[in-house]
XYZ file of C-alpha atoms in Angstrom:
535
model
C -12.133 2.135 14.644
C -12.637 -1.353 14.103
C -9.570 -3.720 13.247
C -9.545 -5.600 10.026
C -11.923 -2.859 8.317
C -12.029 -0.541 5.516
C -12.929 3.137 5.629
C -14.213 5.132 2.883
C -13.865 8.866 2.714
C -11.129 11.258 3.830
C -8.832 9.986 6.031
C -8.886 13.372 7.932
C -12.590 12.806 8.846
C -12.062 9.384 9.943
C -8.899 9.847 12.039
C -10.315 12.775 13.869
C -13.076 10.156 15.388
C -10.756 7.660 16.780
C -8.977 7.337 20.122
C -5.661 8.708 20.991
C -2.959 6.111 21.385
C -4.532 3.526 19.601
C -2.292 2.445 16.584
C 1.109 0.677 16.576
C 2.409 1.536 13.255
C 1.239 4.205 10.461
C 2.387 3.634 6.829
C 1.230 6.350 4.319
C 1.604 6.374 0.626
C -0.135 10.046 0.027
C -0.142 12.210 -3.202
C 3.454 13.235 -3.828
C 2.418 16.757 -5.107
C 3.646 15.430 -8.729
C 1.045 17.657 -10.847
C -0.440 14.874 -12.466
C -3.529 12.659 -12.631
C -3.270 8.913 -12.029
C -5.464 6.746 -13.905
C -6.236 2.861 -13.857
C -5.962 1.343 -17.127
C -7.689 -1.645 -18.121
C -6.517 -3.801 -20.921
C -8.724 -5.224 -23.519
C -11.456 -2.651 -22.743
C -13.192 -1.091 -25.922
C -13.440 2.608 -25.930
C -10.181 3.463 -23.987
C -11.952 2.815 -20.789
C -9.932 4.138 -17.825
C -10.759 5.428 -14.443
C -8.998 8.320 -12.591
C -7.846 6.845 -9.359
C -6.647 10.202 -7.850
C -5.346 13.526 -8.916
C -2.177 14.881 -7.654
C -2.516 18.342 -8.952
C -2.411 21.071 -6.362
C -3.381 24.741 -6.744
C -4.028 27.345 -4.475
C -7.773 27.632 -3.669
C -10.363 28.446 -1.043
C -9.860 25.078 0.470
C -6.146 25.790 0.737
C -6.643 29.289 2.242
C -9.205 27.800 4.798
C -6.532 25.315 5.894
C -3.800 27.944 6.051
C -6.111 30.167 8.133
C -6.996 27.361 10.628
C -3.266 26.646 11.185
C -2.100 30.257 11.371
C -4.799 31.020 14.034
C -3.993 27.801 16.060
C -0.812 28.620 17.693
C -0.834 25.437 19.933
C -0.867 23.142 16.724
C 2.450 21.430 16.442
C 2.668 22.292 12.650
C 1.744 26.198 13.478
C 5.453 27.289 13.322
C 6.620 25.341 10.160
C 3.603 26.425 8.086
C 4.164 30.034 9.107
C 7.700 29.884 7.722
C 6.564 27.968 4.656
C 3.870 30.561 4.056
C 6.547 33.430 4.216
C 8.850 31.267 1.820
C 6.556 29.746 -0.591
C 3.353 32.328 -0.689
C -0.075 31.087 -1.790
C 0.990 28.256 -4.102
C 0.297 24.761 -4.902
C 3.165 23.340 -2.767
C 1.662 25.437 0.212
C -1.638 23.875 -0.570
C -0.248 20.382 -0.477
C 1.757 20.923 2.759
C -1.144 22.271 4.845
C -3.203 19.235 3.601
C -0.491 16.912 4.696
C 0.091 18.871 8.217
C -3.527 18.243 9.278
C -3.357 14.802 8.466
C 0.115 14.150 10.301
C -1.011 15.688 13.423
C -3.699 13.166 13.511
C -1.498 10.624 12.956
C 0.937 11.387 15.526
C -2.199 11.693 17.974
C -3.322 8.145 16.882
C 0.282 6.445 17.453
C 1.000 4.651 20.626
C 4.152 5.975 22.574
C 5.933 2.954 21.176
C 4.559 3.608 17.698
C 6.320 4.369 14.235
C 5.309 5.928 11.015
C 6.606 5.711 7.723
C 5.855 8.520 5.093
C 6.409 7.552 1.475
C 7.289 10.432 -1.016
C 9.818 11.370 -3.603
C 11.928 14.267 -4.233
C 9.118 16.723 -5.136
C 8.300 17.685 -1.555
C 10.419 15.195 0.813
C 12.475 18.065 2.105
C 9.281 20.119 3.029
C 7.361 16.976 4.449
C 10.518 16.400 6.672
C 10.234 19.783 8.048
C 6.650 19.026 8.928
C 7.370 15.502 10.424
C 10.101 17.358 12.589
C 7.467 20.070 13.911
C 4.712 17.241 14.383
C 7.091 14.709 15.957
C 10.258 16.306 16.871
C 13.494 16.476 15.301
C 14.985 13.975 17.664
C 12.212 11.327 16.860
C 13.769 11.088 13.056
C 15.262 7.636 12.627
C 15.703 7.135 8.788
C 15.331 8.870 5.297
C 15.171 5.478 3.393
C 15.787 5.741 -0.208
C 13.982 2.951 -2.283
C 15.512 2.418 -5.782
C 12.203 1.581 -7.545
C 13.162 1.482 -11.337
C 16.132 1.639 -13.668
C 15.853 4.573 -15.935
C 18.667 6.321 -18.237
C 17.237 9.960 -17.888
C 18.594 10.567 -21.570
C 17.059 13.668 -22.916
C 15.967 15.244 -19.601
C 18.759 17.437 -19.030
C 19.168 16.167 -15.359
C 19.794 12.950 -13.516
C 17.114 10.376 -13.584
C 15.039 10.015 -10.674
C 14.962 6.228 -9.849
C 14.159 6.409 -6.285
C 11.443 7.304 -3.559
C 11.927 8.601 -0.202
C 10.360 6.871 2.875
C 10.818 8.948 5.949
C 10.883 7.024 9.256
C 9.872 8.453 12.473
C 8.978 7.314 16.096
C 6.679 8.892 18.578
C 8.649 7.941 21.943
C 12.194 6.910 23.146
C 11.137 3.307 23.490
C 9.678 1.975 20.223
C 9.129 -1.367 18.378
C 12.078 -2.484 16.122
C 12.893 -5.707 14.642
C 16.379 -5.455 12.569
C 15.531 -6.075 8.941
C 17.957 -8.154 6.918
C 18.822 -8.394 3.226
C 20.301 -11.171 1.399
C 24.111 -11.541 1.331
C 25.946 -10.092 -1.683
C 27.047 -13.257 -3.839
C 30.514 -11.714 -3.948
C 30.707 -11.501 -0.368
C 29.553 -15.116 0.233
C 32.150 -16.373 -2.098
C 34.907 -14.461 -0.391
C 33.780 -14.984 3.347
C 32.081 -18.355 3.272
C 34.448 -20.138 0.863
C 34.488 -23.486 3.006
C 32.006 -26.154 2.346
C 31.596 -29.199 4.883
C 30.746 -32.740 3.887
C 26.989 -32.032 4.111
C 27.305 -29.114 1.234
C 26.907 -26.469 3.968
C 28.888 -23.225 3.182
C 30.971 -21.935 6.469
C 33.635 -19.420 7.431
C 36.155 -19.788 10.491
C 35.736 -16.771 12.828
C 37.921 -15.583 15.458
C 37.060 -17.209 18.983
C 39.074 -14.400 20.694
C 38.496 -10.651 21.342
C 41.149 -8.028 21.900
C 42.006 -7.146 25.696
C 42.835 -9.232 28.731
C 40.018 -10.187 31.082
C 39.943 -11.629 34.504
C 38.023 -14.743 35.442
C 37.110 -17.758 32.977
C 37.056 -15.613 30.025
C 40.699 -15.063 30.092
C 41.844 -18.547 31.439
C 43.349 -21.429 29.226
C 41.536 -23.905 27.404
C 42.941 -27.147 25.896
C 46.320 -25.744 26.012
C 45.526 -22.463 24.314
C 45.952 -19.346 26.617
C 44.402 -16.323 25.327
C 46.285 -13.861 27.366
C 49.488 -14.705 25.580
C 48.170 -12.637 22.667
C 46.535 -10.029 24.965
C 43.147 -11.279 24.389
C 40.326 -13.096 26.032
C 37.755 -15.820 24.934
C 34.602 -13.911 22.597
C 32.239 -16.831 22.455
C 29.163 -16.315 20.474
C 26.460 -16.714 22.853
C 23.734 -16.383 20.704
C 24.482 -19.880 19.059
C 24.307 -21.502 22.484
C 21.048 -23.259 24.156
C 19.946 -21.190 27.161
C 21.147 -24.094 29.596
C 24.756 -23.723 28.204
C 24.941 -20.041 28.363
C 25.008 -20.010 32.009
C 28.221 -22.229 32.124
C 31.715 -21.282 32.136
C 33.809 -20.213 29.176
C 35.660 -23.309 29.359
C 32.423 -25.383 29.401
C 31.068 -23.551 26.581
C 33.962 -24.155 24.446
C 33.803 -27.878 25.354
C 30.175 -27.849 24.282
C 31.024 -26.092 20.881
C 33.914 -28.418 20.367
C 31.597 -31.382 21.021
C 29.100 -30.745 18.578
C 31.717 -29.939 15.835
C 31.611 -26.111 15.871
C 35.370 -25.656 16.735
C 37.914 -25.850 13.933
C 41.462 -27.004 14.885
C 44.208 -26.023 12.354
C 46.507 -28.706 11.275
C 49.450 -26.603 12.332
C 49.286 -24.312 15.209
C 46.906 -24.474 18.222
C 44.593 -21.545 17.868
C 41.054 -22.689 17.348
C 38.362 -20.944 15.206
C 34.455 -20.856 15.329
C 32.621 -22.694 12.388
C 29.948 -20.147 11.542
C 27.442 -21.599 8.884
C 25.994 -19.237 6.292
C 22.765 -20.855 6.534
C 22.268 -19.856 10.294
C 23.106 -16.144 9.327
C 19.895 -13.891 8.801
C 21.652 -11.982 6.248
C 23.189 -8.479 5.920
C 21.409 -5.770 8.354
C 19.369 -3.634 5.926
C 20.516 -0.019 5.668
C 18.741 3.075 4.257
C 19.497 2.078 0.587
C 16.864 -0.338 -0.431
C 17.862 -1.661 -3.868
C 16.907 -5.149 -3.327
C 13.202 -4.664 -3.670
C 12.037 -4.506 -7.219
C 9.055 -2.301 -8.312
C 6.094 -4.087 -9.914
C 6.702 -4.741 -13.672
C 4.286 -4.635 -16.582
C 3.860 -8.483 -16.703
C 4.147 -9.218 -12.738
C 1.390 -11.261 -11.317
C 1.334 -8.879 -8.525
C 0.227 -6.047 -10.634
C -3.262 -4.799 -10.290
C -3.084 -1.920 -12.975
C -3.549 0.384 -9.936
C -1.237 3.794 -10.314
C 1.539 3.920 -7.738
C 0.994 0.354 -6.598
C 3.766 -0.660 -4.153
C 5.308 -4.272 -4.112
C 4.200 -6.253 -1.104
C 7.717 -7.116 -0.190
C 8.389 -3.444 0.574
C 5.544 -3.347 2.936
C 6.374 -6.423 4.410
C 9.739 -5.169 5.451
C 8.290 -2.048 6.900
C 5.648 -3.963 8.840
C 7.937 -6.562 10.227
C 10.525 -4.048 11.393
C 8.037 -1.751 13.335
C 5.471 -4.011 14.497
C 4.833 -7.359 16.251
C 2.027 -9.883 15.541
C -1.185 -8.837 16.890
C -0.195 -5.106 16.596
C -2.391 -2.653 14.603
C -1.191 -1.137 11.271
C -3.118 1.810 9.780
C -2.803 3.033 6.213
C -4.684 6.443 5.694
C -4.302 6.299 1.996
C -4.526 2.662 1.490
C -5.344 2.553 -2.269
C -5.445 -1.042 -3.745
C -4.222 -2.305 -0.170
C -0.831 -3.484 -0.330
C -0.204 -2.604 3.411
C -3.280 -4.600 4.145
C -2.155 -7.507 2.319
C 1.136 -7.335 4.083
C -0.332 -7.114 7.560
C -2.628 -9.846 6.919
C 0.122 -12.148 5.730
C 2.247 -11.156 8.840
C -0.599 -11.591 11.233
C -1.113 -7.976 12.274
C -4.350 -6.259 12.609
C -5.025 -3.429 10.015
C -7.077 -0.595 9.104
C -7.295 1.134 5.682
C -8.862 4.375 4.590
C -9.115 5.372 1.039
C -11.228 8.561 -0.576
C -12.172 6.319 -3.346
C -14.928 3.827 -3.212
C -13.130 2.103 -6.241
C -10.291 1.238 -3.806
C -12.526 -0.444 -1.317
C -13.706 -2.856 -4.155
C -10.026 -3.543 -5.372
C -9.095 -4.393 -1.836
C -12.034 -6.847 -1.466
C -11.254 -8.585 -4.785
C -7.551 -8.767 -4.048
C -7.917 -10.307 -0.589
C -10.758 -12.423 -2.102
C -13.026 -11.348 0.870
C -16.081 -9.612 -0.159
C -17.190 -9.698 3.524
C -14.563 -7.227 4.639
C -16.338 -4.461 6.661
C -16.318 -1.301 4.886
C -17.673 1.804 6.835
C -18.725 4.756 4.689
C -19.937 2.312 1.757
C -23.609 2.450 1.396
C -25.060 -0.737 3.050
C -28.815 0.161 2.210
C -30.807 2.200 -0.132
C -31.023 5.140 2.633
C -27.123 5.082 2.670
C -27.103 5.263 -1.173
C -29.415 8.302 -1.304
C -27.082 10.130 1.374
C -24.101 9.374 -0.879
C -25.825 10.646 -4.045
C -26.847 13.773 -2.111
C -23.754 14.478 -0.290
C -21.050 13.220 -3.004
C -22.911 12.782 -6.316
C -19.316 11.852 -8.114
C -18.599 9.334 -5.578
C -22.179 7.848 -5.891
C -21.615 7.632 -9.691
C -18.307 5.983 -9.209
C -19.813 3.384 -6.495
C -22.876 2.720 -8.631
C -21.146 1.754 -11.790
C -18.868 -0.511 -9.776
C -21.937 -2.423 -8.743
C -21.988 -3.812 -12.227
C -19.444 -6.357 -12.749
C -16.935 -5.734 -15.532
C -17.645 -1.915 -15.833
C -15.262 0.562 -14.724
C -16.338 4.347 -14.104
C -15.298 6.896 -16.535
C -12.142 9.106 -16.203
C -14.239 12.091 -16.924
C -16.934 13.098 -14.587
C -17.864 16.364 -16.112
C -18.772 16.722 -19.709
C -18.510 13.009 -20.063
C -20.709 12.491 -23.372
C -23.450 11.092 -21.512
C -21.131 7.948 -20.437
C -20.473 7.256 -16.586
C -18.925 3.868 -17.022
C -17.903 1.376 -19.727
C -17.303 -2.638 -19.981
C -16.496 -5.074 -22.465
C -18.995 -7.798 -23.563
C -16.947 -11.333 -23.617
C -18.766 -12.414 -26.991
C -19.200 -10.355 -29.930
C -22.901 -9.357 -30.089
C -24.663 -10.109 -33.729
C -25.084 -7.389 -36.126
C -22.823 -4.473 -36.467
C -22.594 -3.929 -32.835
C -19.504 -3.549 -30.872
C -18.367 -5.316 -27.694
C -18.439 -1.857 -25.820
C -21.182 -1.622 -22.946
C -21.918 1.566 -21.521
C -23.328 2.834 -18.145
C -25.113 6.203 -17.134
C -25.907 6.927 -13.685
C -28.839 9.003 -12.380
C -28.657 9.869 -8.565
C -31.610 12.408 -8.602
C -35.100 12.245 -9.920
C -35.996 10.086 -12.873
C -36.305 12.022 -16.276
C -37.756 10.429 -19.409
C -35.551 12.760 -21.398
C -32.247 11.576 -19.861
C -33.217 7.833 -20.708
C -33.993 8.871 -24.082
C -30.702 10.845 -24.489
C -28.649 7.724 -23.183
C -30.385 5.765 -25.944
C -28.975 7.875 -28.266
C -25.750 7.594 -26.791
C -25.710 3.851 -27.031
C -26.799 4.217 -30.858
C -24.022 7.010 -31.362
C -21.042 4.702 -30.090
C -22.549 1.551 -31.761
C -22.631 -0.168 -28.180
C -23.702 -3.620 -27.821
C -25.697 -2.582 -24.690
C -26.270 0.173 -22.115
C -27.111 -0.120 -18.473
C -29.207 2.852 -17.154
C -28.805 3.157 -13.087
C -30.921 4.963 -10.858
C -31.774 4.995 -7.218
C -35.086 3.555 -7.087
C -36.798 1.181 -9.592
C -38.067 2.802 -12.817
C -41.014 1.091 -14.492
C -43.171 3.672 -16.040
C -44.746 3.133 -19.320
C -42.611 5.800 -20.773
C -39.615 4.141 -19.560
C -40.681 0.609 -20.863
C -41.613 2.055 -24.259
C -38.218 3.825 -24.740
C -36.278 0.662 -23.517
C -38.587 -1.609 -25.984
C -37.594 1.209 -28.865
C -34.025 0.118 -28.344
C -34.909 -3.419 -29.146
C -32.835 -6.498 -28.215
C -29.330 -7.650 -28.986
C -28.294 -11.259 -29.434
C -25.129 -12.414 -27.734
C -23.928 -15.997 -27.836
C -27.177 -17.018 -29.110
C -29.173 -15.287 -26.159
C -31.422 -12.250 -26.613
C -30.648 -9.238 -24.085
C -32.426 -5.879 -23.896
C -30.093 -3.081 -25.451
C -31.220 -0.648 -22.886
C -31.065 -2.113 -19.296
C -32.726 -0.376 -16.639
C -31.439 -1.171 -13.274
C -31.663 0.560 -9.680
C -29.903 0.423 -6.467
C -33.034 -0.611 -4.755
C -32.798 -3.759 -6.892
C -29.157 -4.108 -5.984
C -29.775 -4.119 -2.141
C -32.732 -6.625 -3.048
C -30.284 -8.870 -4.524
C -31.770 -8.624 -8.017
C -28.980 -8.526 -10.558
C -29.424 -6.918 -14.064
C -29.716 -9.429 -17.191
C -26.371 -8.942 -18.332
C -24.261 -11.252 -20.902
C -20.936 -12.606 -19.890
C -18.508 -9.580 -19.286
C -14.676 -9.332 -19.617
C -12.892 -9.018 -16.394
C -11.484 -5.433 -16.696
C -8.083 -6.241 -14.840
C -7.165 -9.452 -16.736
C -9.330 -9.542 -19.774
C -10.765 -13.100 -19.137
C -14.425 -14.017 -18.679
C -16.150 -12.628 -15.353
C -18.998 -14.842 -13.891
C -20.659 -12.638 -11.665
C -23.266 -10.156 -12.769
C -23.087 -7.556 -10.006
C -20.636 -6.904 -6.978
């Protein structure tokens, strides 16, 4: 495991290779068993271009049965007992499929955490009650710290015949009895400020007058008189806020501490009476200690600058609170389902080391673009033609996604089966001349080249009146038949420049740094012109 790197593939595969006790904090926002698909939608893209980021539909299948058998036969596994109980209660079902999937990954999360480490599991009401049982089995019931409720949206819930679901759950566990904890604070409520900090000094600073005495008699200097005030007369003692004192003053007597505070104007003497108070300024207070109800972090709105178009994207402020609370600068933060990289963005901002894993190559590209750092190491992503061949052989759909994303401005198709001969789409920035649309199509062939498939793709381009199409292969295709078919499609003039309407481009050319001859394309995220030709 290399810090500050991305990993492409199933997090179970990667985590199983890494050393025990190597991570300080894990945050994971896995599928919720919501029984829905989540697509990335791209504005201003013709043809309804979108890409399925992940599916959250769980069914009982052969893979689920294999996961269950592995757990039932391994009595020493932490999740064994709870999965046995859930199998009896739920039977073969989508929920049990989901829980066996999560149990395997949570066991590795526990193994990877240092004894002082923490884990935050983001979920919702669909499965939070079951996931808490799995976490109790893996980490131990006593390691549970909090069930955080994040109020993410405001929804009326009208017509649903149930209360609106406006919140997510974040289950917080620790691995050992000694763990990293930095108390988070929220901004004070304005009504509280008006009521409690109602005084304003000459400099415009708000303050309150706090009691300098605590209940109960004390021997020694904390119970002795100071400037004519004897705390013992009221059955109390001096309770001085030591946190407000410099280190060299903290070692002095109570009376000397009070003298210091009085000298710097932090003691208030009332016009009548002789009981002094401590002047506590609002701007010196960190805020209200955060509890388990997080309603001060807004979800990402449709017009937010932070919005990337990625489904289930969480706000950076939410992850900053978690990272700050349970790690220190230099610590290692792991996100096994890193998606569009919010955890990574928060960790980088707060000077933590980080590692992100995602099963979708698209997520790797999004994170690199988000952080404006294309040089971030990404393991599992092809770095040469042999790696591309291996990906095409072992995971053909993943290869399609990765190959289409090498064309700047293109997004992979939502469908990967019965896709109508289209694996990706993009939008040309300028209107092509003639009756053609701004639509650009892509088709990927990871196996052997067939002239018939190239000819069929040409028909798809004509069928959809696309401005142009890109036919992507592993090896460079330059046969006479391929040249003839491309020539048959002719050229298209865009912004006064002719372009072959049928583009032939290969991953071999990609690794050689040879871009396709594409016109200016629209950025699928923003709709603005995109200057680069391939990623």
